[in-house]
mmCIF file of C-alpha atoms in Angstrom:
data_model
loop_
_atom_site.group_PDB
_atom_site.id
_atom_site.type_symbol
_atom_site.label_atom_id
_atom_site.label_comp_id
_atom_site.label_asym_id
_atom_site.label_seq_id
_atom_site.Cartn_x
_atom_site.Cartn_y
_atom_site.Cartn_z
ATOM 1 C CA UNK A 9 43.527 -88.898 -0.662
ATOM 2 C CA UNK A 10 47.360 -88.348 -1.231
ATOM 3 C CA UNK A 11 47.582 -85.921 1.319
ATOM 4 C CA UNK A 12 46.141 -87.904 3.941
ATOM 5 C CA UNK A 13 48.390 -90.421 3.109
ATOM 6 C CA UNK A 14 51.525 -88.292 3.201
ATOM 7 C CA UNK A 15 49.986 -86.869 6.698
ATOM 8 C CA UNK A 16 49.564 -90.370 8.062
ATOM 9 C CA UNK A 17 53.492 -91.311 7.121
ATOM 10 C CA UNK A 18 54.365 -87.907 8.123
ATOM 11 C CA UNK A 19 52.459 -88.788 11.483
ATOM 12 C CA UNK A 20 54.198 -92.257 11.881
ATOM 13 C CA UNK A 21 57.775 -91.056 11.048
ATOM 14 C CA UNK A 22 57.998 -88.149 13.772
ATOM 15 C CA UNK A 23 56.079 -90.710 16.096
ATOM 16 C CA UNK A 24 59.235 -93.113 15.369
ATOM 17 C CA UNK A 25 62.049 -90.724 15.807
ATOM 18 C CA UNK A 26 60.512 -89.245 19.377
ATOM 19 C CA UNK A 27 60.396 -92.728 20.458
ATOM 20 C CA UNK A 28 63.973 -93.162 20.107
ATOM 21 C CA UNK A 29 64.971 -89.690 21.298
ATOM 22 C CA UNK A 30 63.679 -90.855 24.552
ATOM 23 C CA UNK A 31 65.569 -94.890 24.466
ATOM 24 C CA UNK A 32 68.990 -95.573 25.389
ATOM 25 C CA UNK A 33 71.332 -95.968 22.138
ATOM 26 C CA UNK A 34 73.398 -99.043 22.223
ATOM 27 C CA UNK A 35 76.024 -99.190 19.665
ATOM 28 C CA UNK A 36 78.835 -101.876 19.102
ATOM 29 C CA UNK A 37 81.702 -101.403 21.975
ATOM 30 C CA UNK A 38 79.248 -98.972 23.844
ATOM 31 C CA UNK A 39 77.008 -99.902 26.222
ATOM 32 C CA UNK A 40 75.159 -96.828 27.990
ATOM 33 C CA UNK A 41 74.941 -93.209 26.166
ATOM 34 C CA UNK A 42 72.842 -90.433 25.636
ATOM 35 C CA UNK A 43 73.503 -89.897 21.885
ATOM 36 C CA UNK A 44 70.200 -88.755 20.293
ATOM 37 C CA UNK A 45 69.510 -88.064 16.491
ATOM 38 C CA UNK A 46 70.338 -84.811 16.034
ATOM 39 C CA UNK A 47 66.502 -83.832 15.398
ATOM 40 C CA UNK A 48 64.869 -85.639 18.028
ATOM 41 C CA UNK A 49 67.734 -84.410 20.380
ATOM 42 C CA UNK A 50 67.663 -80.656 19.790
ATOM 43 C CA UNK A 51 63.748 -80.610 20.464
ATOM 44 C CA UNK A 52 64.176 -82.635 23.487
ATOM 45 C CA UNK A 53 66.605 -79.990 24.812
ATOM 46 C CA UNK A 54 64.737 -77.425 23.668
ATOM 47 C CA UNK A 55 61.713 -78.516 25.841
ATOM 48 C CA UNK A 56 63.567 -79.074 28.692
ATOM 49 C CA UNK A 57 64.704 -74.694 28.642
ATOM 50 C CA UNK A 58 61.030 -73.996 27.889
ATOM 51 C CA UNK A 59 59.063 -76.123 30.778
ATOM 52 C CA UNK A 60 62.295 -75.168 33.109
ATOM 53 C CA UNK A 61 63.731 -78.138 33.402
ATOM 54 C CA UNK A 62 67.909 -79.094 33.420
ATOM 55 C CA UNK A 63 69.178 -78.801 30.160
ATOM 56 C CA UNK A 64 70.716 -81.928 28.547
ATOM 57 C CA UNK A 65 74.238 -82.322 27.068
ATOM 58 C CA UNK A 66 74.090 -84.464 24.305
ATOM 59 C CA UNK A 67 77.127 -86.291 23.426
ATOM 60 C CA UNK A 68 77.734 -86.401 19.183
ATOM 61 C CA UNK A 69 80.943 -88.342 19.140
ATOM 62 C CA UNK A 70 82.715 -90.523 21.918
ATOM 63 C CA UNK A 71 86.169 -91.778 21.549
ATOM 64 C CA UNK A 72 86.945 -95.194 20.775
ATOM 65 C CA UNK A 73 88.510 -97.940 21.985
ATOM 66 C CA UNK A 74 92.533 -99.422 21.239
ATOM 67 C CA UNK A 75 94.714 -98.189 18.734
ATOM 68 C CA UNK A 76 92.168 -95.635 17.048
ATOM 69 C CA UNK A 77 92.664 -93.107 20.372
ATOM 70 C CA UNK A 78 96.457 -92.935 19.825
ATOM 71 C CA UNK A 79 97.979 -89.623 17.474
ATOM 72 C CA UNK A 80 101.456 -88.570 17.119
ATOM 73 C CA UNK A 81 101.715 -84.847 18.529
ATOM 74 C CA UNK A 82 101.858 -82.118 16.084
ATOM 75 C CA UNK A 83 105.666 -81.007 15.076
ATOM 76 C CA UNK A 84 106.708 -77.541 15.549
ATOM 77 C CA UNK A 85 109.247 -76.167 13.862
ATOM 78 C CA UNK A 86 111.636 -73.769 16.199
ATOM 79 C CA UNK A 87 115.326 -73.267 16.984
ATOM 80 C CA UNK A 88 116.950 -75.485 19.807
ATOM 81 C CA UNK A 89 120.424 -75.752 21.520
ATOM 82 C CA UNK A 90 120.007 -79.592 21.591
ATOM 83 C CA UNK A 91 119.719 -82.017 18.909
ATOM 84 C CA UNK A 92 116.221 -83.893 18.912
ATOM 85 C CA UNK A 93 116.601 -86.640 21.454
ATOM 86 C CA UNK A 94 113.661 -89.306 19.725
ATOM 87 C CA UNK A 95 114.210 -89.044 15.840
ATOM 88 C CA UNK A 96 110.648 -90.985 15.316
ATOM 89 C CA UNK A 97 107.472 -89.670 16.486
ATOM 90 C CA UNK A 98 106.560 -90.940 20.093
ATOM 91 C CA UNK A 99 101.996 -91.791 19.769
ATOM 92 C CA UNK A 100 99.857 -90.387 22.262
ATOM 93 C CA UNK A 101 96.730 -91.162 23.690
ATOM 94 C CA UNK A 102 93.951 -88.574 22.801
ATOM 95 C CA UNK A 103 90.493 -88.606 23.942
ATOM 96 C CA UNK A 104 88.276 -86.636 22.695
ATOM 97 C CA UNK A 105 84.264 -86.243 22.419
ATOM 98 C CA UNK A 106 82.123 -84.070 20.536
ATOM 99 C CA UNK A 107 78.615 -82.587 22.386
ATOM 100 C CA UNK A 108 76.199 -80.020 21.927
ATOM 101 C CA UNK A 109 74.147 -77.822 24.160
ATOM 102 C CA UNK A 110 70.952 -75.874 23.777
ATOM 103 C CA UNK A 111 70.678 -73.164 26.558
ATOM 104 C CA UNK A 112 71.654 -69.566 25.656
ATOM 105 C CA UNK A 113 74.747 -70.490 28.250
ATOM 106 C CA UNK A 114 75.590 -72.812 30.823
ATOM 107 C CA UNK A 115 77.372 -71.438 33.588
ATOM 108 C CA UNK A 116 79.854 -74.379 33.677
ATOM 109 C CA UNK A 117 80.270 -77.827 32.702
ATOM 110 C CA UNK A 118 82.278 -80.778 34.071
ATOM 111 C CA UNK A 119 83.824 -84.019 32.323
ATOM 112 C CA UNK A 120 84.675 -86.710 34.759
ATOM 113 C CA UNK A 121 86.991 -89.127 32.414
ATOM 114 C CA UNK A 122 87.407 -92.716 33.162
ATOM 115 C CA UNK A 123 89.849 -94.763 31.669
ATOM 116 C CA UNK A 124 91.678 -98.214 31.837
ATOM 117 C CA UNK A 125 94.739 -99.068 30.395
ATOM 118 C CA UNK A 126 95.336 -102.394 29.412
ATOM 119 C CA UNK A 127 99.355 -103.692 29.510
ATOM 120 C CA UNK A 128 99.280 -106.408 27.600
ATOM 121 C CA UNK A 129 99.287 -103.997 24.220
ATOM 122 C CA UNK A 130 101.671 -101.484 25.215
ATOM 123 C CA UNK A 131 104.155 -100.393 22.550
ATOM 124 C CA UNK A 132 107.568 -100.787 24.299
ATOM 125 C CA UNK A 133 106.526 -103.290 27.438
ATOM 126 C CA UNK A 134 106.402 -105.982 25.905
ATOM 127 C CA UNK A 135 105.058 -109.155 27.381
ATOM 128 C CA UNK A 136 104.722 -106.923 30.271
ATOM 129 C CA UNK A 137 108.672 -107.442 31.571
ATOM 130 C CA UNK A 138 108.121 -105.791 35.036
ATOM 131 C CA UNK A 139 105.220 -107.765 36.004
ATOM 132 C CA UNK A 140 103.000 -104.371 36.364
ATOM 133 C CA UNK A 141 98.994 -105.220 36.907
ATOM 134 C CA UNK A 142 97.271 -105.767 33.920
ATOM 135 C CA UNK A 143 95.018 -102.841 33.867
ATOM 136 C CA UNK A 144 95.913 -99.404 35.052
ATOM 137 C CA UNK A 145 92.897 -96.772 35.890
ATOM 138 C CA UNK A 146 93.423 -92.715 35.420
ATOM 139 C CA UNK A 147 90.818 -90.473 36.407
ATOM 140 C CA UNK A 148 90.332 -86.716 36.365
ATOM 141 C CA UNK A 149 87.853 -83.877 35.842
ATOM 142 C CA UNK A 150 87.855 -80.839 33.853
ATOM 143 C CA UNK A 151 85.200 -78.285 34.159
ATOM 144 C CA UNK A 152 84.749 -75.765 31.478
ATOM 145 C CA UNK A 153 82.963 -72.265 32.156
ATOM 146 C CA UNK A 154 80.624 -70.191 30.162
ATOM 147 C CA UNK A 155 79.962 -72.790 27.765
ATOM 148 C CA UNK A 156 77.243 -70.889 24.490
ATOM 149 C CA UNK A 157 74.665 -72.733 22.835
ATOM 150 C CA UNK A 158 75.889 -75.160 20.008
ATOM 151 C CA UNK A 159 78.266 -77.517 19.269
ATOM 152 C CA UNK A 160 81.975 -77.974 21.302
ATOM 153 C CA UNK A 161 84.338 -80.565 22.049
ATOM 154 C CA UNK A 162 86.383 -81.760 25.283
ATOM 155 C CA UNK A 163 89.643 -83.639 26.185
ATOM 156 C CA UNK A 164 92.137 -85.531 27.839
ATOM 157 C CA UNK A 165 95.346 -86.538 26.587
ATOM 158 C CA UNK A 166 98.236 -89.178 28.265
ATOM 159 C CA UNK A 167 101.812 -88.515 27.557
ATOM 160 C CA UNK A 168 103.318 -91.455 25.389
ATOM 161 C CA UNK A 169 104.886 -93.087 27.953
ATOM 162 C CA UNK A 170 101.924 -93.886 29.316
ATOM 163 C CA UNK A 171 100.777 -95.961 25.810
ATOM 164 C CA UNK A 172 104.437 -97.271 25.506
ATOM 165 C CA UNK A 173 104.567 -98.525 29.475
ATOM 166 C CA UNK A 174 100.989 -99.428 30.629
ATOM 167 C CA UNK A 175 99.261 -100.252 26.900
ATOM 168 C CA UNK A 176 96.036 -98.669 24.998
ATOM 169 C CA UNK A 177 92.760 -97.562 26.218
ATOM 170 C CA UNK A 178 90.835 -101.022 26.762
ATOM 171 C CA UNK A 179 87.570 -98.922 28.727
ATOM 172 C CA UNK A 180 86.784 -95.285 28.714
ATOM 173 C CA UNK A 181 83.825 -93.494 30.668
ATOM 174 C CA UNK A 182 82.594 -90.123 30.765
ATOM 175 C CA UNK A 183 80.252 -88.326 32.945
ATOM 176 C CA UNK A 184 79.189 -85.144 32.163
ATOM 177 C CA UNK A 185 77.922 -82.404 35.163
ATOM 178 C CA UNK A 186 76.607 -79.042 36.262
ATOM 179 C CA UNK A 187 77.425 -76.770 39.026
ATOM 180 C CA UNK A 188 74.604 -78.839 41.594
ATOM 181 C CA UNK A 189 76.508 -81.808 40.287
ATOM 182 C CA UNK A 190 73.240 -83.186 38.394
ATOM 183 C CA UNK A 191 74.435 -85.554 35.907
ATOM 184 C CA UNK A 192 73.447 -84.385 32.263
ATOM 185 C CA UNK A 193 75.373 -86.686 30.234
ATOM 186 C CA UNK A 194 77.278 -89.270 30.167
ATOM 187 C CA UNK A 195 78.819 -92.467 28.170
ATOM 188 C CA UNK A 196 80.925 -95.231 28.455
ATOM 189 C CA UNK A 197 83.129 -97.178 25.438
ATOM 190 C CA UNK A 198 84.554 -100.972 26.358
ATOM 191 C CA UNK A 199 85.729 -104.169 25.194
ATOM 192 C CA UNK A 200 85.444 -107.380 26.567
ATOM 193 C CA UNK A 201 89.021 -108.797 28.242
ATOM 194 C CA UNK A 202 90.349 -110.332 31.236
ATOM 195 C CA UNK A 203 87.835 -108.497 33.886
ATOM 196 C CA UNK A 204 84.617 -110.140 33.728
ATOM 197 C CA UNK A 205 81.598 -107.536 33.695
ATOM 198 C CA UNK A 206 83.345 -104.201 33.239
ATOM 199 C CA UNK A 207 82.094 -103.811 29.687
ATOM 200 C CA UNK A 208 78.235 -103.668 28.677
ATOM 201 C CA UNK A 209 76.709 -101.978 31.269
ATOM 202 C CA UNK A 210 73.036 -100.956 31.413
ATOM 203 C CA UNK A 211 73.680 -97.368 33.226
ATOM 204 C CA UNK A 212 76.223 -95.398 34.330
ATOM 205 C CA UNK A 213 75.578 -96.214 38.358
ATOM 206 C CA UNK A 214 76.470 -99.509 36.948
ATOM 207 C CA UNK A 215 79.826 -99.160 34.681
ATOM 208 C CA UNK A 216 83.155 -100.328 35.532
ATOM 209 C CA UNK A 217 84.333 -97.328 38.027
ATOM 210 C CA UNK A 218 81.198 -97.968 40.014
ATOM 211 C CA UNK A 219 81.553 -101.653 40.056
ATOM 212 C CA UNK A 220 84.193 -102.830 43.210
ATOM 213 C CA UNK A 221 84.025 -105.911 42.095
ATOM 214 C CA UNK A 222 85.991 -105.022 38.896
ATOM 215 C CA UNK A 223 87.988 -102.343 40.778
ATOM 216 C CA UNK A 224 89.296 -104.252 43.288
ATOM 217 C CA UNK A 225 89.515 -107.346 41.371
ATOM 218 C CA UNK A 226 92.819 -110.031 41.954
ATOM 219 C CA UNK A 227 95.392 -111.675 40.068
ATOM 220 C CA UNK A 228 95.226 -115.825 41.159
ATOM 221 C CA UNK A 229 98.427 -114.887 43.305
ATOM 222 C CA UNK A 230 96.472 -112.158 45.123
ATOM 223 C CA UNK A 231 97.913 -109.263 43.428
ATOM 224 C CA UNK A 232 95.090 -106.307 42.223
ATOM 225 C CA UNK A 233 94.235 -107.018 38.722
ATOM 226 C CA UNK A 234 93.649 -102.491 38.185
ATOM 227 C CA UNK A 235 96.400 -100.375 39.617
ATOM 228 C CA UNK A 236 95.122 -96.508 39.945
ATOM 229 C CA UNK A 237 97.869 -94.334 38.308
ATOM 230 C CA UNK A 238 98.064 -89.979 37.751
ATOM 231 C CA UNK A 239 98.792 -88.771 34.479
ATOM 232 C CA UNK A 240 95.594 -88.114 32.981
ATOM 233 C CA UNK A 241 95.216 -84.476 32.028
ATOM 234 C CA UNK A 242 93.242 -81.604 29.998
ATOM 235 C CA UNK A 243 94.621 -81.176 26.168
ATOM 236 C CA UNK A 244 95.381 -77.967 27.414
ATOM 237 C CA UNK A 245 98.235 -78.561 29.533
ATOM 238 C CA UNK A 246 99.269 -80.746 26.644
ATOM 239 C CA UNK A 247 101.035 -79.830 22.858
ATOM 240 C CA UNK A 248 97.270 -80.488 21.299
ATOM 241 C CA UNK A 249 95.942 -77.159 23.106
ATOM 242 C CA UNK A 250 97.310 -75.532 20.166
ATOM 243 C CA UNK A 251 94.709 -78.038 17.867
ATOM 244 C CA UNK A 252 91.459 -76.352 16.974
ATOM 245 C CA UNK A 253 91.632 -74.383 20.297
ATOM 246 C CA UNK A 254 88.362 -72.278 19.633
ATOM 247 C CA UNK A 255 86.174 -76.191 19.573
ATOM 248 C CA UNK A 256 86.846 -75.678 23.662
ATOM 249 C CA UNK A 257 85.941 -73.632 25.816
ATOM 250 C CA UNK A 258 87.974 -71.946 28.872
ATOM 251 C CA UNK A 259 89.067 -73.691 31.972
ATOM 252 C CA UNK A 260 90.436 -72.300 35.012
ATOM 253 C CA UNK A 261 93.966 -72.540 35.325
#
């Protein structure tokens, strides 16, 4: 009789845990994802290599929000004909995200990054003296190649003068892609603030970047409420390439 008891909970536990490897998790500050418990998640992916079907990247840790996302860069110590120019470390922004994969190897891999800016809690603009717009978008893709089975992380860093001029990281998205472009994986990490509808979304067709009513958005004197701005780039154009470089794998130069 005890064993079929422990069979029946047995039974109702797995039942449980496949049900929510196959539901969208919904965390505080995150709205869409395709985090999985690590169980449920690795026989998912396995069962998509067996029955021939696109493996799935499954995103372990997303970056977060504000102040959190911000580091000061490692110091190295070396010989230089000029005095040090900033005597106190100068924060960067740093996003980063943890995934795992469960093919052999995938050929290649690409992070689409999506992030907003928001002015009104930058470090040295303050009260926003130039009258810039209140949110500033950077976008850019990495791809990483010959990516092996297991656990890796991936990137993107903004110089400090992008914290200290156009503020912290209010909304950051990720989309995650093969070489046919097939979306694998993907998240997205918000808070609410002055643009109505750009956090909370219930998919990723529907997050801010998609949304051209947040996008092009306007001040009440007509002026765009998101300015798009350059400067995002991979960690390893960056001083953190030298961080844990074996968690990533290689992109083409």
């Amino acid at each position: 009789m005890k064993k079929l008891v422990i069979a029946t909970m047995t039974a109702v536990l797995v039942g449980a845990a496949f049900a929510q490897a196959r539901g969208i998790t919904r965390r505080a500050g995150a709205s869409v994802s395709t985090k999985r418990p690590a169980a449920a998640a690795a026989a998912e992916a396995e069962d998509d290599v067996t029955t021939g079907k696109a493996a799935k990247v499954i995103i372990d840790q997303f970056p977060k929000t504000g102040r959190p996302s911000t580091l000061s860069a490692p110091a190295l110590a070396g010989a230089s004909l000029l005095p040090q120019c900033y005597t106190k470390p100068r924060k960067w922004i740093v996003l980063e995200t943890k995934y795992s994969t469960f093919v052999p190897f995938q050929d290649q891999l690409t992070f689409t990054w999506h992030v907003l800016l928001e002015t009104k809690s930058a470090t040295e603009n303050k009260g926003n003296k130039e009258g810039i717009a209140p949110y500033s978008y950077f976008t850019t893709s990495t791809t990483y190649y010959n990516i092996p089975k297991g656990s890796h992380a991936a990137s993107v860093c903004l110089h400090p003068s992008y914290l200290e001029r156009y503020g912290e990281p209010k909304a950051i998205g990720l989309v995650i892609t093969n070489a046919k472009g097939e979306v694998l994986g993907g998240d997205c990490e918000a808070e609410g603030g002055e643009l109505k509808n750009f956090h909370h979304p219930k998919s990723l067709e529907s997050a801010f970047w998609n949304d051209q009513k947040v996008m092009n958005a306007t001040q009440p004197n007509g002026d765009p409420m998101i300015e798009r701005r350059q400067g995002l780039v991979d960690r390893s154009k960056t001083i953190w390439a030298l961080v844990n470089p074996n968690d990533y794998e290689y992109v083409a130069q």
